[in-house]
Amino acid sequence: MERRNSLATGRFLITLLLLLTLARPLHAQDAAGAYTVAPGDTLGAIATKFGVPLDALIVANAIDDPNRIRVGQVLVIPNADGSLPVAALAATTATGVVRAAAGDTLATLAARYALDPALVAELNGAPGTRRLFPGQPVRVPADVVPPMTVTLGAITALDAPAEIVQGRTGRVDVISSRPLNLIGRWNGQPLTFIPLGEDGLHHFAFVPVDALLEPSVYPLEIGYITARGVEIVRSWPVTVVAGPYDYQEIVVAQEKADVLTPDVVVAERERVVAIWSQISPTLWWRDVFQRPISVDYPTTSPFGTRRTYSVADIGNFHAGQDFGAPEGTLIFAPAPGVVVLAEPLAVRGNAVIIDHGQGVFTGYWHMSEMKVTPGTRVETGDVLGLVGNTGLSTGAHLHWELRIDGVAVDPMQFLDEAPF
Ligand SMILES: [Zn+2]
């Protein structure tokens, strides 16, 4: 009991110390590594004065137009190797306050708001490992409140999801003050930005989440390349949440298994990957998808089911949506696009792939008959072919697949949600 009390008192003292630390005033301009722009200064002259590369100075301050710095602006002076002096960052940052959640440390809170953990530690005068009490105020840069609303040079607004379910497609919107050469990466993979409107100031990108991506926090990087070729990029944390996927074992008949050697399977995979890796600039579709098959034929096997096959490495999850239907049932285009593949394949059977533009493709496998050829321009509702049981299939059905930036995602989401 005695021990517990002294522990509680210790905690109280630590809290008090932390609160006192929080109350410490921040000195705006006298910190080492910061410089206040004076009349007549140019970025080049400032870089020379401090012996740092001009590019590093531009990146450190997220400067969009190097010819436009203003007198009184406080610049962070990077170290000679381009790294940022933490003290200077803290000193030049206007601060706001957010409240800690249960279980937070300064580091987890920094991750939630996509902040440099060292900066948050510095702002709060405590190490990142410091545990926080629920509701405890924590100093953060002013522009992170509210979360996910930022400015980054010429990017004036950014709307990104805080979490996305495995196998689903998120979306990030970017608004800029002038047309930009936008760049984005999701978990290291490049994103495709699609323009909205005519002014070139509003873009969005799909954020396709692989159905097998381990639930965790992943970086969503958004930025642009300046006219001088400098990348200005910031990272936001996006939480991937587990999807509601079942598990299934597929037993393949011996006569089908015999033709599916690893060589055949790999060559076919390379063929289709090569097709949906070609990002075409024309965006063919804008509306919500229509079903590729009559509602009389419901789903028999949903997207995302974890699978093991009794034959060679076919894949470890179901990359599309299956609709059981009699052979000869019509298959329709769900949205406008251009046919980029229509040929018999060993695993996928008679297969059609439509390019809908900007990295979005749909695939239709196991047809008995194909009614289109490569190059065919299709509209919503056009007949693509007939349901069959060709390739690696255990009964007549349509397998419908959606690929965004090469990632297989749940196509059913696009029956509900119009992206534009
Ligand atoms: Zn399937």
XYZ file of C-alpha atoms and ligand atoms in Angstrom:
421
model
C 0.000 0.000 0.000
C 2.777 2.362 1.097
C 4.714 1.527 -2.036
C 1.725 2.144 -4.260
C 1.185 5.568 -2.757
C 4.745 6.643 -3.344
C 4.444 5.366 -6.917
C 1.313 7.458 -7.372
C 3.074 10.487 -5.892
C 5.978 9.914 -8.284
C 3.590 9.855 -11.207
C 1.952 13.014 -9.984
C 5.333 14.749 -9.801
C 6.214 13.588 -13.293
C 2.884 14.920 -14.552
C 3.487 18.212 -12.815
C 6.949 18.420 -14.310
C 5.562 17.652 -17.733
C 2.881 20.309 -17.396
C 5.490 22.812 -16.263
C 7.569 21.861 -19.270
C 4.554 22.392 -21.506
C 4.126 25.854 -20.054
C 7.712 26.763 -20.993
C 7.633 29.667 -23.473
C 9.007 29.055 -26.938
C 11.470 31.558 -28.305
C 10.649 32.176 -31.896
C 13.742 33.538 -33.553
C 16.795 33.218 -31.405
C 17.249 29.477 -31.714
C 20.291 28.060 -33.453
C 19.502 26.863 -36.987
C 16.854 29.499 -37.701
C 17.224 32.700 -39.707
C 14.873 35.640 -40.148
C 14.793 36.984 -43.695
C 16.082 40.581 -43.883
C 15.468 43.168 -46.624
C 17.570 42.413 -49.703
C 18.056 38.717 -48.825
C 17.800 36.049 -51.479
C 17.631 32.323 -50.834
C 20.907 31.868 -52.687
C 22.639 34.456 -50.504
C 21.237 32.854 -47.341
C 22.393 29.407 -48.480
C 25.879 30.771 -49.131
C 25.936 32.621 -45.818
C 25.219 29.423 -43.857
C 27.189 27.107 -46.166
C 24.223 24.848 -46.944
C 23.074 23.573 -50.368
C 20.302 25.733 -51.879
C 18.151 22.657 -52.601
C 18.368 21.566 -48.955
C 17.248 25.046 -47.870
C 14.288 24.899 -50.275
C 13.213 21.421 -49.147
C 13.662 22.189 -45.431
C 11.262 25.106 -45.707
C 8.883 23.530 -48.260
C 9.433 26.596 -50.437
C 7.409 26.537 -53.591
C 8.787 29.563 -55.380
C 12.434 30.319 -54.476
C 12.097 33.849 -55.848
C 9.417 34.724 -53.342
C 10.586 34.861 -49.763
C 9.342 37.636 -47.569
C 11.115 39.862 -45.082
C 10.497 38.620 -41.545
C 9.903 35.017 -42.684
C 11.731 32.607 -40.379
C 13.684 29.992 -42.282
C 14.967 26.714 -40.965
C 18.673 26.411 -41.764
C 19.399 22.738 -42.389
C 22.615 21.098 -41.328
C 25.333 20.896 -43.997
C 24.241 17.314 -44.804
C 20.652 18.492 -45.451
C 19.212 17.088 -42.196
C 17.030 19.341 -40.070
C 18.063 20.849 -36.745
C 15.226 19.807 -34.440
C 15.551 22.809 -32.138
C 15.185 25.201 -35.059
C 12.096 23.392 -36.325
C 10.460 23.689 -32.939
C 11.389 27.344 -32.656
C 9.938 28.294 -36.024
C 6.700 26.364 -35.614
C 3.515 28.011 -34.388
C 1.915 25.602 -31.977
C -1.516 24.308 -31.159
C -2.684 21.768 -28.643
C -4.232 18.333 -29.093
C -5.335 15.904 -26.364
C -3.760 12.525 -25.760
C -5.861 9.374 -26.025
C -5.661 6.408 -23.635
C -2.355 4.585 -24.016
C -0.663 7.390 -25.951
C 2.984 8.267 -25.795
C 4.367 11.364 -27.487
C 5.571 9.033 -30.269
C 2.163 7.396 -30.928
C 0.507 10.787 -30.898
C 3.109 12.071 -33.352
C 2.369 9.099 -35.638
C -1.391 9.788 -35.513
C -0.908 13.347 -36.704
C 1.870 12.469 -39.174
C 4.416 14.551 -37.313
C 8.117 14.174 -36.888
C 8.400 12.412 -33.467
C 11.579 14.377 -32.705
C 9.713 17.639 -33.316
C 6.856 16.650 -30.982
C 9.359 15.561 -28.338
C 11.148 18.874 -28.674
C 7.943 20.926 -28.571
C 6.951 19.183 -25.357
C 10.399 19.004 -23.823
C 10.051 15.283 -23.190
C 11.258 12.079 -24.862
C 8.974 10.333 -27.359
C 8.617 7.387 -25.025
C 6.879 9.613 -22.457
C 3.505 8.077 -21.540
C 0.585 10.486 -21.551
C -2.660 10.533 -19.608
C -5.957 10.489 -21.491
C -6.939 14.080 -22.210
C -3.482 15.452 -21.466
C -2.699 18.482 -23.641
C 0.191 18.012 -26.053
C 1.863 20.763 -28.019
C 1.850 20.220 -31.808
C 2.506 22.486 -34.793
C -0.552 24.725 -35.251
C -1.324 23.513 -38.756
C -2.070 19.926 -37.689
C -5.280 20.988 -35.967
C -7.657 19.707 -37.261
C -5.840 16.541 -38.372
C -5.359 15.690 -42.042
C -5.822 19.303 -43.153
C -2.491 20.654 -44.203
C -0.712 22.994 -46.464
C 2.456 21.891 -48.132
C 3.948 24.544 -50.338
C 1.510 24.989 -53.237
C -0.771 22.213 -51.917
C -3.471 24.138 -50.081
C -5.714 21.270 -48.951
C -5.445 17.535 -48.677
C -8.133 15.081 -47.673
C -6.929 11.582 -46.896
C -8.654 8.694 -45.100
C -7.464 7.825 -41.600
C -8.136 4.141 -42.236
C -8.932 1.762 -45.097
C -10.132 -1.853 -44.912
C -7.953 -4.538 -46.526
C -8.992 -5.097 -50.162
C -10.936 -1.831 -50.338
C -10.046 1.366 -52.189
C -9.523 4.656 -50.390
C -9.234 8.039 -51.982
C -7.061 11.079 -51.408
C -8.023 14.544 -52.711
C -5.448 17.248 -53.318
C -6.166 20.919 -53.990
C -3.348 23.202 -55.073
C -2.937 26.923 -55.689
C -1.606 26.271 -59.199
C -1.236 23.211 -61.474
C 1.428 20.922 -60.008
C 3.427 17.903 -60.994
C 1.905 15.812 -58.179
C 3.538 12.692 -56.845
C 2.156 10.163 -54.409
C 3.127 6.824 -52.965
C 1.063 4.405 -50.963
C 3.142 1.959 -48.977
C 5.937 2.640 -51.472
C 3.809 2.109 -54.621
C 3.189 5.104 -56.927
C -0.321 6.599 -57.017
C -2.075 7.880 -60.137
C -3.554 11.371 -59.822
C -6.774 11.964 -61.739
C -7.777 15.583 -62.505
C -11.198 16.832 -61.439
C -12.549 19.885 -63.229
C -10.834 21.991 -65.847
C -8.611 24.292 -63.783
C -6.010 21.625 -62.967
C -6.138 22.537 -59.278
C -8.131 19.574 -57.931
C -6.908 15.991 -58.255
C -7.690 12.744 -56.570
C -5.966 9.390 -56.435
C -7.319 5.987 -55.570
C -5.499 4.289 -52.716
C -5.917 0.574 -53.424
C -5.185 -1.663 -50.436
C -3.959 -5.178 -51.117
C -6.302 -7.738 -49.527
C -3.317 -9.420 -47.846
C -1.639 -6.269 -46.538
C -1.041 -6.870 -42.835
C -3.257 -4.628 -40.651
C -0.972 -1.850 -39.423
C -0.135 1.797 -40.071
C 1.364 2.592 -43.488
C 2.711 5.826 -44.970
C 0.705 7.705 -47.574
C 3.169 10.116 -49.198
C 1.854 13.096 -51.137
C 3.773 15.961 -52.681
C 5.000 17.408 -55.913
C 8.095 18.123 -57.965
C 8.964 21.816 -58.227
C 9.979 23.479 -61.469
C 13.573 23.111 -60.281
C 13.147 19.347 -59.951
C 13.032 19.290 -56.157
C 10.644 16.792 -54.546
C 8.495 18.240 -51.774
C 6.769 15.328 -50.061
C 5.041 14.714 -46.763
C 3.859 11.472 -45.259
C 0.514 10.729 -43.579
C -0.210 7.586 -41.585
C -3.126 5.468 -42.820
C -4.305 2.529 -40.748
C -5.127 -0.646 -42.645
C -7.956 -2.530 -40.919
C -8.573 -6.295 -41.274
C -11.250 -7.239 -43.820
C -14.073 -9.756 -43.225
C -12.530 -12.514 -45.323
C -13.128 -16.246 -45.108
C -10.789 -19.114 -45.826
C -11.260 -21.754 -48.517
C -9.402 -24.715 -49.992
C -9.762 -25.323 -53.734
C -9.306 -28.826 -55.072
C -8.465 -28.840 -58.775
C -9.370 -31.799 -61.003
C -6.302 -33.776 -62.089
C -6.710 -33.170 -65.831
C -6.763 -29.386 -65.216
C -3.906 -29.601 -62.734
C -1.728 -31.409 -65.287
C -1.564 -28.431 -67.671
C -0.960 -25.881 -64.898
C 2.814 -26.198 -64.544
C 4.561 -23.388 -62.638
C 6.002 -22.127 -65.960
C 2.539 -21.744 -67.475
C 1.132 -20.036 -64.368
C 4.028 -17.564 -64.076
C 4.085 -16.694 -67.798
C 0.342 -16.008 -67.735
C 0.633 -13.835 -64.643
C 3.402 -11.823 -66.309
C 1.207 -11.386 -69.392
C -1.756 -9.893 -67.479
C 0.434 -7.823 -65.134
C 2.122 -6.282 -68.201
C -1.356 -5.274 -69.463
C -2.630 -3.601 -66.314
C 0.703 -1.902 -65.638
C 0.138 0.340 -68.691
C -1.482 3.481 -67.305
C -3.403 5.220 -70.093
C -4.161 8.948 -69.866
C -7.761 8.927 -71.120
C -10.303 8.498 -68.381
C -13.174 6.616 -70.010
C -15.611 6.406 -67.133
C -17.148 8.661 -64.489
C -20.248 6.952 -63.093
C -20.874 4.213 -60.601
C -20.247 0.730 -62.145
C -23.159 -1.373 -63.360
C -23.270 -5.089 -62.594
C -21.434 -7.126 -65.223
C -24.113 -9.844 -64.999
C -27.864 -9.917 -64.337
C -28.996 -9.687 -60.693
C -30.507 -13.155 -61.250
C -26.999 -14.494 -60.661
C -25.774 -13.634 -57.173
C -22.272 -13.920 -55.797
C -21.106 -17.486 -55.282
C -17.624 -16.614 -54.012
C -16.755 -13.113 -52.831
C -13.571 -11.137 -53.340
C -10.817 -11.542 -50.767
C -11.356 -15.115 -49.573
C -8.032 -16.579 -48.503
C -7.346 -19.627 -50.652
C -5.051 -22.548 -50.976
C -5.014 -24.608 -54.145
C -4.225 -28.253 -54.612
C -1.996 -27.254 -57.565
C 0.929 -24.931 -58.345
C 1.165 -21.412 -56.952
C -2.060 -19.872 -58.311
C -2.266 -17.188 -55.658
C -3.279 -17.122 -52.017
C -6.514 -15.152 -52.091
C -9.495 -14.704 -54.369
C -8.673 -11.627 -56.447
C -12.194 -11.137 -57.838
C -15.924 -11.677 -57.355
C -17.564 -14.883 -58.693
C -21.135 -15.043 -59.971
C -22.456 -18.553 -60.616
C -24.508 -18.636 -63.842
C -25.332 -21.102 -66.608
C -22.986 -21.350 -69.555
C -23.970 -18.790 -72.215
C -25.226 -16.113 -69.773
C -24.430 -12.610 -71.055
C -21.542 -10.628 -69.517
C -21.768 -6.813 -69.720
C -19.257 -3.980 -69.517
C -19.824 -2.229 -66.145
C -18.406 1.066 -67.413
C -16.925 2.551 -70.605
C -13.406 1.617 -71.625
C -11.226 -0.019 -74.237
C -10.648 -3.769 -74.541
C -6.926 -4.432 -74.106
C -6.962 -8.241 -73.922
C -9.314 -10.897 -75.301
C -7.704 -14.313 -75.600
C -7.669 -17.836 -74.164
C -5.390 -18.293 -71.126
C -4.546 -21.467 -69.202
C -5.609 -20.357 -65.696
C -8.089 -17.572 -66.496
C -9.634 -19.335 -69.500
C -11.167 -17.118 -72.192
C -10.273 -13.766 -70.681
C -11.181 -10.146 -71.414
C -9.548 -7.096 -69.807
C -10.984 -3.580 -70.156
C -8.863 -0.462 -69.610
C -11.056 2.234 -68.024
C -8.166 4.723 -67.972
C -5.805 6.157 -65.350
C -4.676 2.785 -64.003
C -8.165 1.264 -63.576
C -8.813 -2.110 -65.265
C -11.509 -4.793 -65.014
C -11.072 -8.470 -65.950
C -13.569 -11.209 -66.929
C -12.372 -14.795 -66.770
C -13.582 -18.313 -67.736
C -15.864 -17.222 -70.641
C -17.258 -19.823 -73.048
C -17.135 -17.225 -75.810
C -15.583 -13.738 -76.203
C -17.590 -11.107 -78.118
C -14.945 -8.357 -78.240
C -11.402 -8.025 -79.549
C -8.464 -5.883 -78.417
C -9.052 -2.265 -79.373
C -12.853 -2.486 -79.099
C -14.262 0.645 -77.458
C -17.069 -0.434 -75.103
C -19.875 1.465 -73.394
C -21.678 0.544 -70.197
C -23.914 -2.479 -70.857
C -22.141 -3.674 -74.027
C -21.843 -7.457 -74.240
C -18.273 -8.687 -73.625
C -18.897 -12.408 -73.903
C -20.686 -15.410 -72.425
C -20.277 -17.185 -69.096
C -18.293 -20.411 -69.323
C -16.112 -22.875 -67.470
C -12.793 -22.451 -69.286
C -9.383 -22.372 -67.583
C -9.018 -23.132 -63.892
C -12.715 -23.219 -63.016
C -14.811 -25.775 -61.183
C -18.187 -24.857 -62.723
C -19.737 -22.242 -65.020
C -19.309 -18.779 -63.503
C -18.098 -15.265 -64.194
C -14.996 -14.178 -62.308
C -14.966 -10.357 -62.247
C -11.781 -8.607 -61.202
C -10.893 -4.945 -60.584
C -7.269 -3.746 -60.687
C -6.227 -0.271 -59.613
C -2.565 0.595 -60.071
C -2.065 -3.173 -60.406
C -3.650 -4.028 -57.050
C -6.664 -6.365 -56.979
C -9.416 -4.660 -54.979
C -13.060 -5.422 -54.202
C -15.000 -4.570 -57.404
C -18.345 -4.527 -55.534
C -17.346 -1.257 -53.840
C -17.582 0.433 -57.250
C -21.211 -0.683 -57.673
C -22.069 1.507 -54.674
C -19.739 4.464 -54.898
C -19.245 6.872 -57.773
C -15.691 8.182 -57.667
C -16.490 11.523 -59.320
Zn -13.098 -16.134 -59.092
